[in-house]
Amino acid sequence: MKTITETRPEQLNELLQAARETLATAQNYLSKDGKIYELHDWVTVAEYCRRFNIPNTQTVSNWIKRGVIPAEDTVVIEEYNNIRLIKAVPYQDKKVAHGN
C-alpha cells in the first residue's frame, strides 16, 4: 500500500477532487430510514411559505392535517428536533380555490 508521500501529485489531486465532489453531493441530501431526500426538493414549513407566498405557517399545517398536502409528501426528522419537511411543489386547497 502506498503512502501519501509515495503518491504522485496528479494522483493526489484526483483523489482530492473525488473527495470534494463526494462531500458536495452529500451536502445536498438527507437520508432517513433508507430513503434519500434531496434538500432542494424538500423544505421546512417556513421555507415553503416563503417560496409559494403563503401568508402563514398555520395554513400549511392545516393543509397537512386535512390531507391537502399528502402524507407521502411530508417527513418528520426526529433527529433534528422533529422538524417537518414538505416536498417543495405547489399544493392548492381545492376548498378555497373553488370558493366552497
Short mmCIF file of N, CA and C in Angstrom, two decimals:
data_model
loop_
_atom_site.label_atom_id
_atom_site.label_comp_id
_atom_site.label_asym_id
_atom_site.label_seq_id
_atom_site.Cartn_x
_atom_site.Cartn_y
_atom_site.Cartn_z
N MET A 1 0.84 -1.18 0.00
CA MET A 1 0.00 0.00 0.00
C MET A 1 0.89 1.24 0.00
N LYS A 2 0.59 2.16 -0.89
CA LYS A 2 1.37 3.39 -0.98
C LYS A 2 0.97 4.37 0.11
N THR A 3 1.95 5.12 0.57
CA THR A 3 1.63 6.21 1.49
C THR A 3 1.38 7.47 0.67
N ILE A 4 0.88 8.49 1.31
CA ILE A 4 0.60 9.74 0.61
C ILE A 4 1.86 10.31 -0.02
N THR A 5 2.98 10.16 0.67
CA THR A 5 4.23 10.73 0.12
C THR A 5 4.71 9.96 -1.10
N GLU A 6 4.27 8.71 -1.26
CA GLU A 6 4.65 7.93 -2.44
C GLU A 6 3.71 8.16 -3.62
N THR A 7 2.61 8.80 -3.39
CA THR A 7 1.63 9.06 -4.44
C THR A 7 2.07 10.25 -5.26
N ARG A 8 1.92 10.13 -6.55
CA ARG A 8 2.29 11.24 -7.43
C ARG A 8 1.31 12.39 -7.26
N PRO A 9 1.76 13.63 -7.48
CA PRO A 9 0.90 14.81 -7.29
C PRO A 9 -0.41 14.74 -8.09
N GLU A 10 -0.36 14.25 -9.32
CA GLU A 10 -1.60 14.20 -10.11
C GLU A 10 -2.59 13.19 -9.53
N GLN A 11 -2.07 12.10 -8.98
CA GLN A 11 -2.96 11.14 -8.33
C GLN A 11 -3.58 11.74 -7.08
N LEU A 12 -2.78 12.45 -6.33
CA LEU A 12 -3.28 13.10 -5.13
C LEU A 12 -4.36 14.12 -5.48
N ASN A 13 -4.12 14.89 -6.53
CA ASN A 13 -5.12 15.87 -6.97
C ASN A 13 -6.42 15.19 -7.39
N GLU A 14 -6.31 14.05 -8.05
CA GLU A 14 -7.50 13.30 -8.45
C GLU A 14 -8.27 12.81 -7.23
N LEU A 15 -7.54 12.29 -6.25
CA LEU A 15 -8.17 11.83 -5.01
C LEU A 15 -8.86 12.98 -4.27
N LEU A 16 -8.17 14.10 -4.18
CA LEU A 16 -8.76 15.27 -3.51
C LEU A 16 -10.01 15.75 -4.24
N GLN A 17 -9.97 15.79 -5.57
CA GLN A 17 -11.13 16.23 -6.34
C GLN A 17 -12.31 15.27 -6.14
N ALA A 18 -12.04 13.98 -6.13
CA ALA A 18 -13.09 12.99 -5.90
C ALA A 18 -13.70 13.18 -4.51
N ALA A 19 -12.86 13.44 -3.52
CA ALA A 19 -13.36 13.67 -2.16
C ALA A 19 -14.21 14.93 -2.09
N ARG A 20 -13.78 16.00 -2.77
CA ARG A 20 -14.56 17.25 -2.79
C ARG A 20 -15.94 17.02 -3.43
N GLU A 21 -15.97 16.28 -4.52
CA GLU A 21 -17.24 16.01 -5.21
C GLU A 21 -18.17 15.18 -4.34
N THR A 22 -17.63 14.20 -3.64
CA THR A 22 -18.43 13.38 -2.73
C THR A 22 -19.01 14.22 -1.61
N LEU A 23 -18.21 15.10 -1.03
CA LEU A 23 -18.70 15.97 0.04
C LEU A 23 -19.78 16.93 -0.47
N ALA A 24 -19.59 17.48 -1.65
CA ALA A 24 -20.58 18.40 -2.22
C ALA A 24 -21.90 17.68 -2.45
N THR A 25 -21.85 16.46 -2.94
CA THR A 25 -23.06 15.68 -3.15
C THR A 25 -23.74 15.38 -1.82
N ALA A 26 -22.98 15.00 -0.83
CA ALA A 26 -23.53 14.65 0.48
C ALA A 26 -24.21 15.84 1.15
N GLN A 27 -23.76 17.05 0.86
CA GLN A 27 -24.35 18.23 1.48
C GLN A 27 -25.70 18.57 0.87
N ASN A 28 -26.08 17.94 -0.22
CA ASN A 28 -27.33 18.27 -0.91
C ASN A 28 -28.46 17.31 -0.62
N TYR A 29 -28.23 16.33 0.26
CA TYR A 29 -29.33 15.43 0.56
C TYR A 29 -29.28 14.97 2.01
N LEU A 30 -30.42 14.44 2.44
CA LEU A 30 -30.58 13.92 3.78
C LEU A 30 -31.10 12.50 3.62
N SER A 31 -30.57 11.58 4.38
CA SER A 31 -31.01 10.20 4.32
C SER A 31 -31.70 9.84 5.62
N LYS A 32 -32.90 9.26 5.50
CA LYS A 32 -33.65 8.85 6.69
C LYS A 32 -34.33 7.53 6.41
N ASP A 33 -34.11 6.57 7.27
CA ASP A 33 -34.72 5.25 7.13
C ASP A 33 -34.52 4.66 5.74
N GLY A 34 -33.33 4.85 5.19
CA GLY A 34 -33.01 4.28 3.90
C GLY A 34 -33.52 5.05 2.70
N LYS A 35 -34.24 6.13 2.94
CA LYS A 35 -34.75 6.95 1.84
C LYS A 35 -33.94 8.23 1.77
N ILE A 36 -33.63 8.66 0.55
CA ILE A 36 -32.84 9.87 0.35
C ILE A 36 -33.78 11.02 0.00
N TYR A 37 -33.61 12.15 0.71
CA TYR A 37 -34.39 13.36 0.47
C TYR A 37 -33.44 14.42 -0.06
N GLU A 38 -33.60 14.78 -1.32
CA GLU A 38 -32.77 15.85 -1.90
C GLU A 38 -33.25 17.17 -1.32
N LEU A 39 -32.32 17.93 -0.75
CA LEU A 39 -32.70 19.12 0.00
C LEU A 39 -33.26 20.26 -0.85
N HIS A 40 -33.03 20.25 -2.14
CA HIS A 40 -33.67 21.27 -2.97
C HIS A 40 -35.12 20.89 -3.26
N ASP A 41 -35.50 19.63 -3.03
CA ASP A 41 -36.86 19.17 -3.25
C ASP A 41 -37.71 19.17 -1.99
N TRP A 42 -37.09 19.24 -0.82
CA TRP A 42 -37.78 19.16 0.47
C TRP A 42 -37.42 20.38 1.30
N VAL A 43 -38.43 21.05 1.84
CA VAL A 43 -38.20 22.30 2.59
C VAL A 43 -38.99 22.28 3.90
N THR A 44 -38.62 23.18 4.80
CA THR A 44 -39.38 23.34 6.05
C THR A 44 -40.70 24.04 5.74
N VAL A 45 -41.60 24.03 6.70
CA VAL A 45 -42.88 24.71 6.53
C VAL A 45 -42.66 26.20 6.29
N ALA A 46 -41.76 26.81 7.05
CA ALA A 46 -41.49 28.25 6.89
C ALA A 46 -40.94 28.55 5.50
N GLU A 47 -40.01 27.72 5.02
CA GLU A 47 -39.44 27.93 3.69
C GLU A 47 -40.50 27.71 2.61
N TYR A 48 -41.38 26.74 2.82
CA TYR A 48 -42.46 26.50 1.88
C TYR A 48 -43.33 27.76 1.75
N CYS A 49 -43.64 28.37 2.88
CA CYS A 49 -44.45 29.61 2.88
C CYS A 49 -43.74 30.71 2.10
N ARG A 50 -42.45 30.86 2.30
CA ARG A 50 -41.69 31.89 1.56
C ARG A 50 -41.70 31.61 0.05
N ARG A 51 -41.43 30.37 -0.31
CA ARG A 51 -41.35 30.02 -1.74
C ARG A 51 -42.66 30.20 -2.49
N PHE A 52 -43.76 29.88 -1.82
CA PHE A 52 -45.04 29.85 -2.51
C PHE A 52 -46.00 30.95 -2.03
N ASN A 53 -45.44 31.95 -1.36
CA ASN A 53 -46.21 33.13 -0.92
C ASN A 53 -47.45 32.76 -0.11
N ILE A 54 -47.27 31.88 0.86
CA ILE A 54 -48.34 31.52 1.79
C ILE A 54 -48.19 32.46 2.98
N PRO A 55 -49.26 33.14 3.38
CA PRO A 55 -49.13 34.18 4.41
C PRO A 55 -48.67 33.70 5.78
N ASN A 56 -48.99 32.45 6.16
CA ASN A 56 -48.55 31.99 7.48
C ASN A 56 -48.38 30.48 7.51
N THR A 57 -47.58 30.02 8.46
CA THR A 57 -47.28 28.60 8.55
C THR A 57 -48.49 27.78 9.00
N GLN A 58 -49.41 28.40 9.70
CA GLN A 58 -50.60 27.67 10.16
C GLN A 58 -51.43 27.16 8.98
N THR A 59 -51.46 27.92 7.90
CA THR A 59 -52.18 27.48 6.70
C THR A 59 -51.61 26.17 6.20
N VAL A 60 -50.28 26.08 6.11
CA VAL A 60 -49.63 24.87 5.62
C VAL A 60 -49.84 23.73 6.62
N SER A 61 -49.76 24.00 7.90
CA SER A 61 -50.02 22.97 8.91
C SER A 61 -51.44 22.43 8.79
N ASN A 62 -52.39 23.30 8.54
CA ASN A 62 -53.77 22.86 8.34
C ASN A 62 -53.91 22.01 7.08
N TRP A 63 -53.20 22.40 6.01
CA TRP A 63 -53.23 21.61 4.78
C TRP A 63 -52.71 20.20 5.04
N ILE A 64 -51.67 20.09 5.85
CA ILE A 64 -51.12 18.77 6.17
C ILE A 64 -52.16 17.95 6.93
N LYS A 65 -52.79 18.54 7.94
CA LYS A 65 -53.79 17.84 8.75
C LYS A 65 -54.99 17.40 7.91
N ARG A 66 -55.40 18.23 6.95
CA ARG A 66 -56.59 17.94 6.14
C ARG A 66 -56.28 17.10 4.91
N GLY A 67 -55.02 16.82 4.65
CA GLY A 67 -54.65 15.99 3.52
C GLY A 67 -54.48 16.73 2.21
N VAL A 68 -54.54 18.06 2.24
CA VAL A 68 -54.27 18.83 1.02
C VAL A 68 -52.84 18.53 0.56
N ILE A 69 -51.93 18.46 1.52
CA ILE A 69 -50.58 18.00 1.27
C ILE A 69 -50.56 16.53 1.68
N PRO A 70 -50.37 15.62 0.73
CA PRO A 70 -50.43 14.19 1.05
C PRO A 70 -49.35 13.77 2.05
N ALA A 71 -49.67 12.77 2.84
CA ALA A 71 -48.74 12.28 3.86
C ALA A 71 -47.40 11.87 3.25
N GLU A 72 -47.41 11.31 2.04
CA GLU A 72 -46.15 10.88 1.43
C GLU A 72 -45.29 12.06 0.99
N ASP A 73 -45.85 13.27 1.01
CA ASP A 73 -45.10 14.48 0.66
C ASP A 73 -44.62 15.23 1.90
N THR A 74 -44.66 14.57 3.05
CA THR A 74 -44.13 15.16 4.28
C THR A 74 -43.27 14.13 4.99
N VAL A 75 -42.31 14.61 5.73
CA VAL A 75 -41.48 13.74 6.55
C VAL A 75 -41.08 14.50 7.81
N VAL A 76 -41.07 13.81 8.93
CA VAL A 76 -40.63 14.39 10.20
C VAL A 76 -39.26 13.81 10.52
N ILE A 77 -38.31 14.69 10.77
CA ILE A 77 -36.95 14.27 11.09
C ILE A 77 -36.77 14.40 12.61
N GLU A 78 -36.92 13.28 13.30
CA GLU A 78 -36.84 13.29 14.77
C GLU A 78 -35.47 13.75 15.25
N GLU A 79 -34.43 13.37 14.53
CA GLU A 79 -33.07 13.70 14.94
C GLU A 79 -32.80 15.20 14.94
N TYR A 80 -33.62 15.95 14.24
CA TYR A 80 -33.48 17.41 14.18
C TYR A 80 -34.67 18.09 14.83
N ASN A 81 -34.94 17.68 16.08
CA ASN A 81 -35.98 18.30 16.89
C ASN A 81 -37.35 18.21 16.23
N ASN A 82 -37.62 17.06 15.60
CA ASN A 82 -38.93 16.78 14.96
C ASN A 82 -39.31 17.80 13.90
N ILE A 83 -38.34 18.29 13.17
CA ILE A 83 -38.64 19.25 12.11
C ILE A 83 -39.39 18.53 10.99
N ARG A 84 -40.37 19.21 10.43
CA ARG A 84 -41.17 18.64 9.35
C ARG A 84 -40.69 19.23 8.02
N LEU A 85 -40.45 18.33 7.06
CA LEU A 85 -40.10 18.76 5.71
C LEU A 85 -41.26 18.44 4.78
N ILE A 86 -41.45 19.30 3.81
CA ILE A 86 -42.53 19.16 2.83
C ILE A 86 -41.91 19.14 1.45
N LYS A 87 -42.44 18.30 0.59
CA LYS A 87 -41.99 18.30 -0.79
C LYS A 87 -42.31 19.66 -1.39
N ALA A 88 -41.32 20.28 -2.00
CA ALA A 88 -41.44 21.66 -2.48
C ALA A 88 -42.13 21.72 -3.84
N VAL A 89 -43.41 21.41 -3.84
CA VAL A 89 -44.25 21.55 -5.04
C VAL A 89 -45.49 22.34 -4.63
N PRO A 90 -46.09 23.08 -5.55
CA PRO A 90 -47.27 23.85 -5.16
C PRO A 90 -48.48 22.95 -4.92
N TYR A 91 -49.14 23.17 -3.80
CA TYR A 91 -50.38 22.48 -3.48
C TYR A 91 -51.48 23.53 -3.51
N GLN A 92 -52.69 23.09 -3.72
CA GLN A 92 -53.78 24.03 -3.73
C GLN A 92 -54.93 23.48 -2.93
N ASP A 93 -55.44 24.28 -2.02
CA ASP A 93 -56.58 23.90 -1.23
C ASP A 93 -57.81 24.04 -2.11
N LYS A 94 -58.35 22.92 -2.61
CA LYS A 94 -59.48 22.96 -3.53
C LYS A 94 -60.71 23.63 -2.91
N LYS A 95 -60.86 23.49 -1.62
CA LYS A 95 -61.99 24.11 -0.92
C LYS A 95 -61.94 25.64 -1.07
N VAL A 96 -60.76 26.22 -0.89
CA VAL A 96 -60.57 27.66 -1.03
C VAL A 96 -60.58 28.06 -2.50
N ALA A 97 -59.92 27.26 -3.35
CA ALA A 97 -59.80 27.60 -4.77
C ALA A 97 -61.15 27.67 -5.47
N HIS A 98 -62.10 26.83 -5.05
CA HIS A 98 -63.42 26.80 -5.70
C HIS A 98 -64.45 27.64 -4.96
N GLY A 99 -63.99 28.28 -3.88
CA GLY A 99 -64.89 29.16 -3.14
C GLY A 99 -65.95 28.44 -2.32
N ASN A 100 -65.72 27.17 -1.99
CA ASN A 100 -66.69 26.40 -1.18
C ASN A 100 -66.60 26.76 0.27
#
